[in-house]
Every structure is written in structure tokens, then in C-alpha cells.
Amino acid sequence: MNGRLDRRMFLGAAAAAAILPASHPAAAGTDLREDPTRGRSLAFRDDFTRLDEGTWHAGPKATTFDSGFYGRSAFAPLNGAEGFNPYAIVDDPLADDGRALQISAKHIGRPMRVYGYHGNQLPEFQWISGNLQTARRNGIVMKGWRRGYFEARMHVPRHPLAWSAFWMMNGRSILYPKTSIEIDVIEHKGFEPMLYGTYLHEWGQPGEHHEGVGVQAPVDLTEGYHRYGMLVTEEACIPYLDRKPVPQPGGAPLRWAIGRSAELDRDGDVFWPLLTLALRTDVPYPDPLRDEDKHVHLRVDEVSVYV
């Protein structure tokens, strides 16, 4: 949660908002009909045979703007919290190499003592879940890129509260949060199996700017793995599903201009990725909460960046 505006409740996943018209050209040399990895070199890949602590930091979002917690769950550090560790490398026959990262959320169901968490004493908020990121609250970015194709192969869960996400923030947003840039490659609500949201948020003034669309998938996304990607060029970002560009009405590839591109270049800034399993607050809490919904899992086969 941003504090100025709930960063994921800004746009309903089913509604498109302020989509740029097809007349805006793609970056020079970019053919959006092609595989977005074509002509690019692999700069980073984590296929999660293990959880590399030199790459991924766990816990609240890296920010100095607020506590870094949002939603109905507390994000645990790598060693877990309240007797539960939400991070595991598990066997998965649907993963490319038979192994995957599993980020889980569990209902603790009693008062908790998670430092800085707003929901410790609230029964509906007594959950532990996971957030992994390639940056730290002190402003150190372990892995980040100014431009490239960012992709996660993920299996999102079906659940009444689950809020799965692969997203990015700019490096300066940590220590200088007055303005920031957020790119949400995927935000998936566990109760909408064939729909997810993708967004661009440029927070703060001057020039606050928001774009977003609900992507209607041809299949149930909760039944298997899919590739969720975003191509970030010098001046724009273009979302992809299974390496095909997300279309706008009329069929042309969706493309959003990044208004602060010049600032990114001036500051030598980069985007750093996050993998998150949160729980939504904008939907009614299940009553009763079924036993089968007290534990939910997001699986990530790999995260890759091509530049």
C-alpha cells in the first residue's frame, strides 16, 4: 500500500483505463509481433533450484515511505514468522526443471507479534505470507535494469483472497519516495481465474500518471503455468502474456508511455523486481473461512530478464 492511494486498488482488474491509442509508435527497432526475447541477450535468470539470499531479500516492500506492509497478511523474512515459513523450493512436475519456488500464505488465527505490521490484533489480518525482492530498505538494489524484457513463469492460485503479483519499482523510490514508478506485470485476484491486471503507476507530483487494463485470458490461469512479461524500452512499457503482446481494442499491441523516462536516465535509475503473495482487503472476508482456504500457494518456475 502506497499511503497516498492503495497501489493495487487504483483500477479494477476488469476495467481498462486510459489506454494509449495505437498511433503511438513502438520504440525504434522493436517489432511487437515478435517473441520479445528475440534479438536480446539473457542478463538474468533464476530457475529456483535454491533460494539465493544474495539475489532475493524477503519481508516488507523495500521503502522508506511506510512500513512496507499492505493487505491482510504480514510479509515474513526468509526464516519465516509466527512459526511459519512461506518460502520453499518444492518438486513440481509442471515446472521446466521439476523444481519451483513456492510462496505461501497461512492463516495463523491468533494475535501476532510482527514488528510494524498493522494487523497483528485484527482477526481477519492474522495471516503470514511472502514477498521477495531484489532490493533492500537501505536503498541497495542487488539486481536491477533500466530497460529490457522482464518475465516470470508463474502458477497463480485460486482462492477468495489471494493477490499474486510480479512487479517492479524504480531504485530511487526506496530512499526518495516523493515520486516513484511502479510497473505491475501481473496482479491476479484468486477469485478471477481467467483475468488479471497489468498497470503502470507514476506516483507523486509533478506528473502523476496511471495506466491499467484487465487482461482476459483464453484459459483458466489457475490451472497451470504461464509467462507474464513486460518489455520496458527507453520511453515505454509493453505487457505480454505467454510472449504475445497484450492487445488493446482493435488488436494493436498495448503500449504505455513512461512520463519520467528522462528522469530515469538522468539519475542512472533501474527497475528491481518483486514476487508477492498478498491477501486483498477490498473484498469481503470469507464467512466462514473454510479449512481448505487457510493455506494457499503461489508457484514461480523462473524469473528472467533479457536486455
Short mmCIF file of C-alpha atoms in Angstrom, two decimals:
data_model
loop_
_atom_site.label_atom_id
_atom_site.label_comp_id
_atom_site.label_asym_id
_atom_site.label_seq_id
_atom_site.Cartn_x
_atom_site.Cartn_y
_atom_site.Cartn_z
CA MET A 1 0.00 0.00 0.00
CA ASN A 2 1.36 3.37 -1.03
CA GLY A 3 -0.23 5.61 1.58
CA ARG A 4 -1.36 8.17 -1.00
CA LEU A 5 -3.56 5.63 -2.75
CA ASP A 6 -3.81 1.88 -2.37
CA ARG A 7 -1.40 0.91 -5.11
CA ARG A 8 -3.35 -2.15 -6.23
CA MET A 9 -6.89 -0.89 -5.74
CA PHE A 10 -6.45 2.06 -8.11
CA LEU A 11 -8.03 0.21 -11.01
CA GLY A 12 -10.47 -2.70 -11.02
CA ALA A 13 -8.91 -5.64 -12.78
CA ALA A 14 -11.91 -5.95 -15.08
CA ALA A 15 -11.75 -2.35 -16.34
CA ALA A 16 -9.39 -0.73 -18.82
CA ALA A 17 -8.30 2.82 -18.13
CA ALA A 18 -6.55 5.48 -20.24
CA ILE A 19 -5.07 3.13 -22.84
CA LEU A 20 -2.85 4.94 -25.30
CA PRO A 21 -4.09 4.82 -28.89
CA ALA A 22 -2.49 2.56 -31.48
CA SER A 23 -0.97 5.54 -33.27
CA HIS A 24 1.81 5.79 -30.67
CA PRO A 25 4.82 4.09 -32.27
CA ALA A 26 6.86 1.39 -30.61
CA ALA A 27 10.49 2.05 -29.80
CA ALA A 28 12.71 2.14 -32.85
CA GLY A 29 13.67 -1.33 -33.98
CA THR A 30 11.00 -3.03 -31.86
CA ASP A 31 8.61 -5.35 -33.69
CA LEU A 32 5.94 -6.10 -31.10
CA ARG A 33 4.68 -9.07 -33.12
CA GLU A 34 7.89 -11.00 -32.45
CA ASP A 35 8.95 -13.00 -29.42
CA PRO A 36 10.15 -10.23 -27.05
CA THR A 37 13.32 -12.21 -26.24
CA ARG A 38 14.40 -12.23 -29.90
CA GLY A 39 17.47 -10.10 -30.50
CA ARG A 40 18.05 -9.70 -26.75
CA SER A 41 20.61 -11.37 -24.51
CA LEU A 42 19.75 -13.15 -21.29
CA ALA A 43 21.00 -10.88 -18.49
CA PHE A 44 19.50 -12.78 -15.55
CA ARG A 45 17.64 -15.99 -14.84
CA ASP A 46 16.70 -17.64 -11.58
CA ASP A 47 15.13 -21.07 -12.05
CA PHE A 48 14.82 -21.54 -8.28
CA THR A 49 16.74 -24.73 -7.71
CA ARG A 50 17.54 -22.88 -4.48
CA LEU A 51 16.60 -19.54 -2.94
CA ASP A 52 19.62 -17.28 -3.42
CA GLU A 53 19.89 -14.86 -0.50
CA GLY A 54 22.37 -12.77 -2.50
CA THR A 55 19.63 -12.06 -5.04
CA TRP A 56 16.37 -12.05 -3.07
CA HIS A 57 15.54 -10.17 0.11
CA ALA A 58 12.35 -11.20 1.92
CA GLY A 59 9.89 -9.23 4.02
CA PRO A 60 8.03 -5.92 3.71
CA LYS A 61 8.39 -3.95 0.50
CA ALA A 62 11.67 -2.02 0.30
CA THR A 63 10.54 1.52 1.03
CA THR A 64 11.06 4.37 3.47
CA PHE A 65 7.62 5.83 2.73
CA ASP A 66 5.71 3.49 5.05
CA SER A 67 6.03 0.14 6.81
CA GLY A 68 6.11 -1.84 3.57
CA PHE A 69 3.14 -3.98 4.67
CA TYR A 70 -0.18 -3.91 2.82
CA GLY A 71 -3.22 -6.17 2.57
CA ARG A 72 -4.42 -8.76 5.06
CA SER A 73 -1.10 -10.56 5.65
CA ALA A 74 2.33 -9.86 7.12
CA PHE A 75 5.28 -10.49 4.80
CA ALA A 76 7.81 -12.75 6.53
CA PRO A 77 11.61 -12.62 6.40
CA LEU A 78 13.48 -15.57 4.89
CA ASN A 79 13.37 -17.54 8.14
CA GLY A 80 9.61 -17.05 8.50
CA ALA A 81 7.44 -15.53 11.22
CA GLU A 82 4.98 -16.77 13.82
CA GLY A 83 6.24 -20.32 13.39
CA PHE A 84 5.57 -20.40 9.64
CA ASN A 85 7.99 -20.03 6.73
CA PRO A 86 6.22 -19.07 3.48
CA TYR A 87 9.26 -19.72 1.24
CA ALA A 88 10.19 -23.16 -0.08
CA ILE A 89 11.73 -24.86 -3.10
CA VAL A 90 9.42 -27.74 -4.00
CA ASP A 91 9.16 -30.55 -6.51
CA ASP A 92 6.75 -29.68 -9.30
CA PRO A 93 6.34 -31.81 -12.43
CA LEU A 94 4.85 -28.82 -14.28
CA ALA A 95 7.99 -26.72 -13.76
CA ASP A 96 10.53 -26.81 -16.60
CA ASP A 97 13.20 -28.45 -14.47
CA GLY A 98 10.89 -30.18 -11.99
CA ARG A 99 11.51 -27.64 -9.19
CA ALA A 100 9.80 -24.36 -8.33
CA LEU A 101 9.72 -21.60 -5.76
CA GLN A 102 6.61 -21.80 -3.59
CA ILE A 103 5.42 -18.67 -1.78
CA SER A 104 2.61 -19.48 0.62
CA ALA A 105 0.09 -17.68 2.82
CA LYS A 106 -1.17 -19.26 6.03
CA HIS A 107 -3.93 -18.28 8.41
CA ILE A 108 -2.35 -18.03 11.89
CA GLY A 109 -5.64 -17.23 13.57
CA ARG A 110 -4.32 -15.65 16.79
CA PRO A 111 -2.72 -12.36 17.85
CA MET A 112 0.71 -11.97 16.24
CA ARG A 113 3.86 -10.02 17.09
CA VAL A 114 5.23 -8.99 13.69
CA TYR A 115 7.13 -5.72 14.09
CA GLY A 116 5.49 -2.82 12.28
CA TYR A 117 2.55 -4.86 10.97
CA HIS A 118 -0.83 -3.14 11.12
CA GLY A 119 -2.90 -6.31 11.50
CA ASN A 120 -1.39 -8.16 14.46
CA GLN A 121 -4.50 -7.77 16.63
CA LEU A 122 -7.12 -7.94 13.86
CA PRO A 123 -8.55 -11.45 13.39
CA GLU A 124 -9.06 -11.10 9.63
CA PHE A 125 -5.44 -9.93 9.21
CA GLN A 126 -3.72 -12.67 11.20
CA TRP A 127 -2.00 -14.26 8.23
CA ILE A 128 1.64 -14.73 7.26
CA SER A 129 2.66 -14.64 3.60
CA GLY A 130 5.69 -13.85 1.45
CA ASN A 131 7.29 -11.07 -0.54
CA LEU A 132 10.65 -11.44 -2.31
CA GLN A 133 12.51 -8.53 -3.90
CA THR A 134 15.92 -7.74 -5.33
CA ALA A 135 16.33 -4.60 -3.20
CA ARG A 136 16.61 -3.67 0.47
CA ARG A 137 15.11 -0.96 2.63
CA ASN A 138 18.53 0.74 2.91
CA GLY A 139 18.38 1.52 -0.81
CA ILE A 140 20.73 -1.21 -2.01
CA VAL A 141 19.50 -2.80 -5.26
CA MET A 142 21.00 -6.27 -5.69
CA LYS A 143 19.57 -6.77 -9.19
CA GLY A 144 18.10 -4.07 -11.38
CA TRP A 145 17.87 -2.99 -15.03
CA ARG A 146 16.85 0.24 -16.72
CA ARG A 147 15.35 -1.48 -19.77
CA GLY A 148 14.73 -4.98 -21.09
CA TYR A 149 12.15 -7.73 -21.17
CA PHE A 150 11.15 -8.85 -17.65
CA GLU A 151 9.33 -12.19 -17.32
CA ALA A 152 8.12 -14.61 -14.65
CA ARG A 153 6.73 -18.08 -15.33
CA MET A 154 4.12 -18.46 -12.60
CA HIS A 155 1.25 -20.69 -11.49
CA VAL A 156 -1.23 -18.45 -9.69
CA PRO A 157 -3.66 -19.92 -7.12
CA ARG A 158 -7.43 -19.95 -6.95
CA HIS A 159 -8.51 -18.53 -3.58
CA PRO A 160 -11.07 -16.00 -2.24
CA LEU A 161 -8.39 -13.56 -1.01
CA ALA A 162 -5.15 -14.41 -2.86
CA TRP A 163 -3.36 -11.49 -4.50
CA SER A 164 -0.43 -12.79 -6.58
CA ALA A 165 1.95 -10.35 -8.23
CA PHE A 166 5.11 -9.97 -10.27
CA TRP A 167 6.02 -6.29 -10.32
CA MET A 168 8.81 -3.72 -10.34
CA MET A 169 9.78 -0.46 -8.66
CA ASN A 170 12.49 2.03 -9.58
CA GLY A 171 15.57 2.19 -7.36
CA ARG A 172 15.16 5.81 -6.24
CA SER A 173 11.68 5.02 -4.92
CA ILE A 174 13.22 3.44 -1.80
CA LEU A 175 15.06 6.42 -0.30
CA TYR A 176 13.33 9.18 -2.30
CA PRO A 177 9.67 8.10 -2.35
CA LYS A 178 8.15 11.53 -3.08
CA THR A 179 7.90 10.34 -6.67
CA SER A 180 8.24 6.75 -7.84
CA ILE A 181 7.50 4.46 -10.76
CA GLU A 182 5.71 1.13 -10.35
CA ILE A 183 5.20 -1.40 -13.13
CA ASP A 184 2.82 -4.25 -12.31
CA VAL A 185 3.43 -7.04 -14.80
CA ILE A 186 0.65 -9.13 -13.24
CA GLU A 187 -1.74 -8.66 -10.35
CA HIS A 188 -4.02 -11.66 -10.06
CA LYS A 189 -7.08 -11.99 -7.84
CA GLY A 190 -7.54 -15.62 -6.88
CA PHE A 191 -11.30 -15.47 -7.43
CA GLU A 192 -10.95 -14.36 -11.09
CA PRO A 193 -9.32 -17.37 -12.75
CA MET A 194 -9.36 -16.03 -16.34
CA LEU A 195 -8.49 -12.40 -15.66
CA TYR A 196 -5.54 -10.42 -14.33
CA GLY A 197 -4.49 -6.80 -14.15
CA THR A 198 -1.40 -5.09 -15.54
CA TYR A 199 -0.55 -1.48 -14.64
CA LEU A 200 1.83 1.46 -14.85
CA HIS A 201 1.83 3.87 -11.90
CA GLU A 202 3.92 7.03 -11.78
CA TRP A 203 3.27 8.17 -8.21
CA GLY A 204 3.54 11.70 -6.84
CA GLN A 205 3.64 15.17 -8.27
CA PRO A 206 4.56 16.60 -10.66
CA GLY A 207 3.27 14.41 -13.42
CA GLU A 208 1.41 11.66 -11.55
CA HIS A 209 0.21 9.22 -14.19
CA HIS A 210 -1.65 5.91 -14.12
CA GLU A 211 -2.48 3.34 -16.79
CA GLY A 212 -4.03 -0.10 -16.47
CA VAL A 213 -6.07 -2.83 -18.07
CA GLY A 214 -7.71 -6.10 -17.20
CA VAL A 215 -6.32 -8.88 -19.38
CA GLN A 216 -8.85 -11.52 -20.36
CA ALA A 217 -7.01 -14.83 -20.70
CA PRO A 218 -8.18 -17.59 -23.06
CA VAL A 219 -7.74 -20.24 -20.35
CA ASP A 220 -8.03 -20.67 -16.58
CA LEU A 221 -4.77 -19.19 -15.29
CA THR A 222 -5.03 -21.10 -12.00
CA GLU A 223 -4.72 -24.46 -13.76
CA GLY A 224 -1.09 -24.18 -14.83
CA TYR A 225 1.97 -22.09 -15.55
CA HIS A 226 2.01 -19.03 -17.80
CA ARG A 227 4.64 -16.47 -18.77
CA TYR A 228 3.85 -12.93 -17.63
CA GLY A 229 6.14 -10.34 -19.17
CA MET A 230 6.78 -6.63 -19.62
CA LEU A 231 9.03 -5.06 -22.22
CA VAL A 232 10.50 -1.81 -20.86
CA THR A 233 12.06 0.38 -23.54
CA GLU A 234 13.67 3.82 -23.25
CA GLU A 235 10.28 5.53 -23.14
CA ALA A 236 7.52 2.94 -22.74
CA CYS A 237 6.39 -0.39 -21.37
CA ILE A 238 4.52 -3.12 -23.27
CA PRO A 239 2.82 -6.04 -21.45
CA TYR A 240 2.95 -9.65 -22.71
CA LEU A 241 1.14 -12.89 -21.86
CA ASP A 242 2.89 -16.10 -22.92
CA ARG A 243 5.24 -13.94 -25.04
CA LYS A 244 2.40 -12.44 -27.04
CA PRO A 245 1.67 -8.71 -26.67
CA VAL A 246 -1.48 -7.81 -24.79
CA PRO A 247 -3.82 -6.16 -27.33
CA GLN A 248 -5.81 -3.01 -26.93
CA PRO A 249 -9.25 -2.63 -28.54
CA GLY A 250 -8.76 -3.03 -32.26
CA GLY A 251 -5.95 -5.54 -31.83
CA ALA A 252 -2.86 -3.32 -31.81
CA PRO A 253 -0.34 -4.09 -29.03
CA LEU A 254 -0.88 -2.18 -25.82
CA ARG A 255 1.84 0.40 -25.11
CA TRP A 256 2.14 2.89 -22.25
CA ALA A 257 4.49 5.87 -22.30
CA ILE A 258 6.68 6.31 -19.20
CA GLY A 259 6.49 10.02 -18.47
CA ARG A 260 9.59 10.02 -16.25
CA SER A 261 11.90 8.27 -18.71
CA ALA A 262 14.23 11.26 -18.84
CA GLU A 263 14.49 11.28 -15.04
CA LEU A 264 15.34 7.57 -15.01
CA ASP A 265 18.18 8.18 -17.45
CA ARG A 266 19.39 11.33 -15.69
CA ASP A 267 19.59 9.53 -12.32
CA GLY A 268 21.03 6.27 -13.67
CA ASP A 269 17.97 4.56 -12.20
CA VAL A 270 16.88 0.94 -12.64
CA PHE A 271 13.84 -1.25 -12.08
CA TRP A 272 14.03 -4.04 -9.47
CA PRO A 273 11.60 -6.99 -9.43
CA LEU A 274 9.31 -8.28 -6.69
CA LEU A 275 7.37 -11.55 -6.30
CA THR A 276 4.47 -11.26 -3.88
CA LEU A 277 1.63 -13.30 -2.44
CA ALA A 278 -0.60 -10.89 -0.52
CA LEU A 279 -4.25 -11.04 0.58
CA ARG A 280 -6.76 -8.48 -0.64
CA THR A 281 -8.64 -6.06 1.61
CA ASP A 282 -11.20 -4.79 -0.92
CA VAL A 283 -13.34 -7.95 -0.86
CA PRO A 284 -15.48 -9.41 1.96
CA TYR A 285 -13.68 -11.77 4.29
CA PRO A 286 -14.92 -15.36 3.87
CA ASP A 287 -17.54 -16.25 6.46
CA PRO A 288 -16.89 -18.91 7.39
CA LEU A 289 -13.23 -19.27 6.35
CA ARG A 290 -13.04 -22.82 5.03
CA ASP A 291 -10.24 -25.08 6.22
CA GLU A 292 -9.05 -25.52 2.62
CA ASP A 293 -8.69 -21.73 2.28
CA LYS A 294 -6.47 -21.30 5.35
CA HIS A 295 -3.36 -22.17 3.31
CA VAL A 296 -2.65 -21.06 -0.27
CA HIS A 297 0.39 -21.30 -2.58
CA LEU A 298 1.85 -19.28 -5.46
CA ARG A 299 4.48 -21.10 -7.53
CA VAL A 300 7.24 -19.48 -9.61
CA ASP A 301 9.20 -21.60 -12.05
CA GLU A 302 11.64 -18.90 -13.15
CA VAL A 303 12.28 -15.18 -13.41
CA SER A 304 14.25 -13.92 -16.43
CA VAL A 305 15.47 -10.59 -17.78
CA TYR A 306 16.60 -10.07 -21.38
CA VAL A 307 18.40 -6.88 -22.40
#
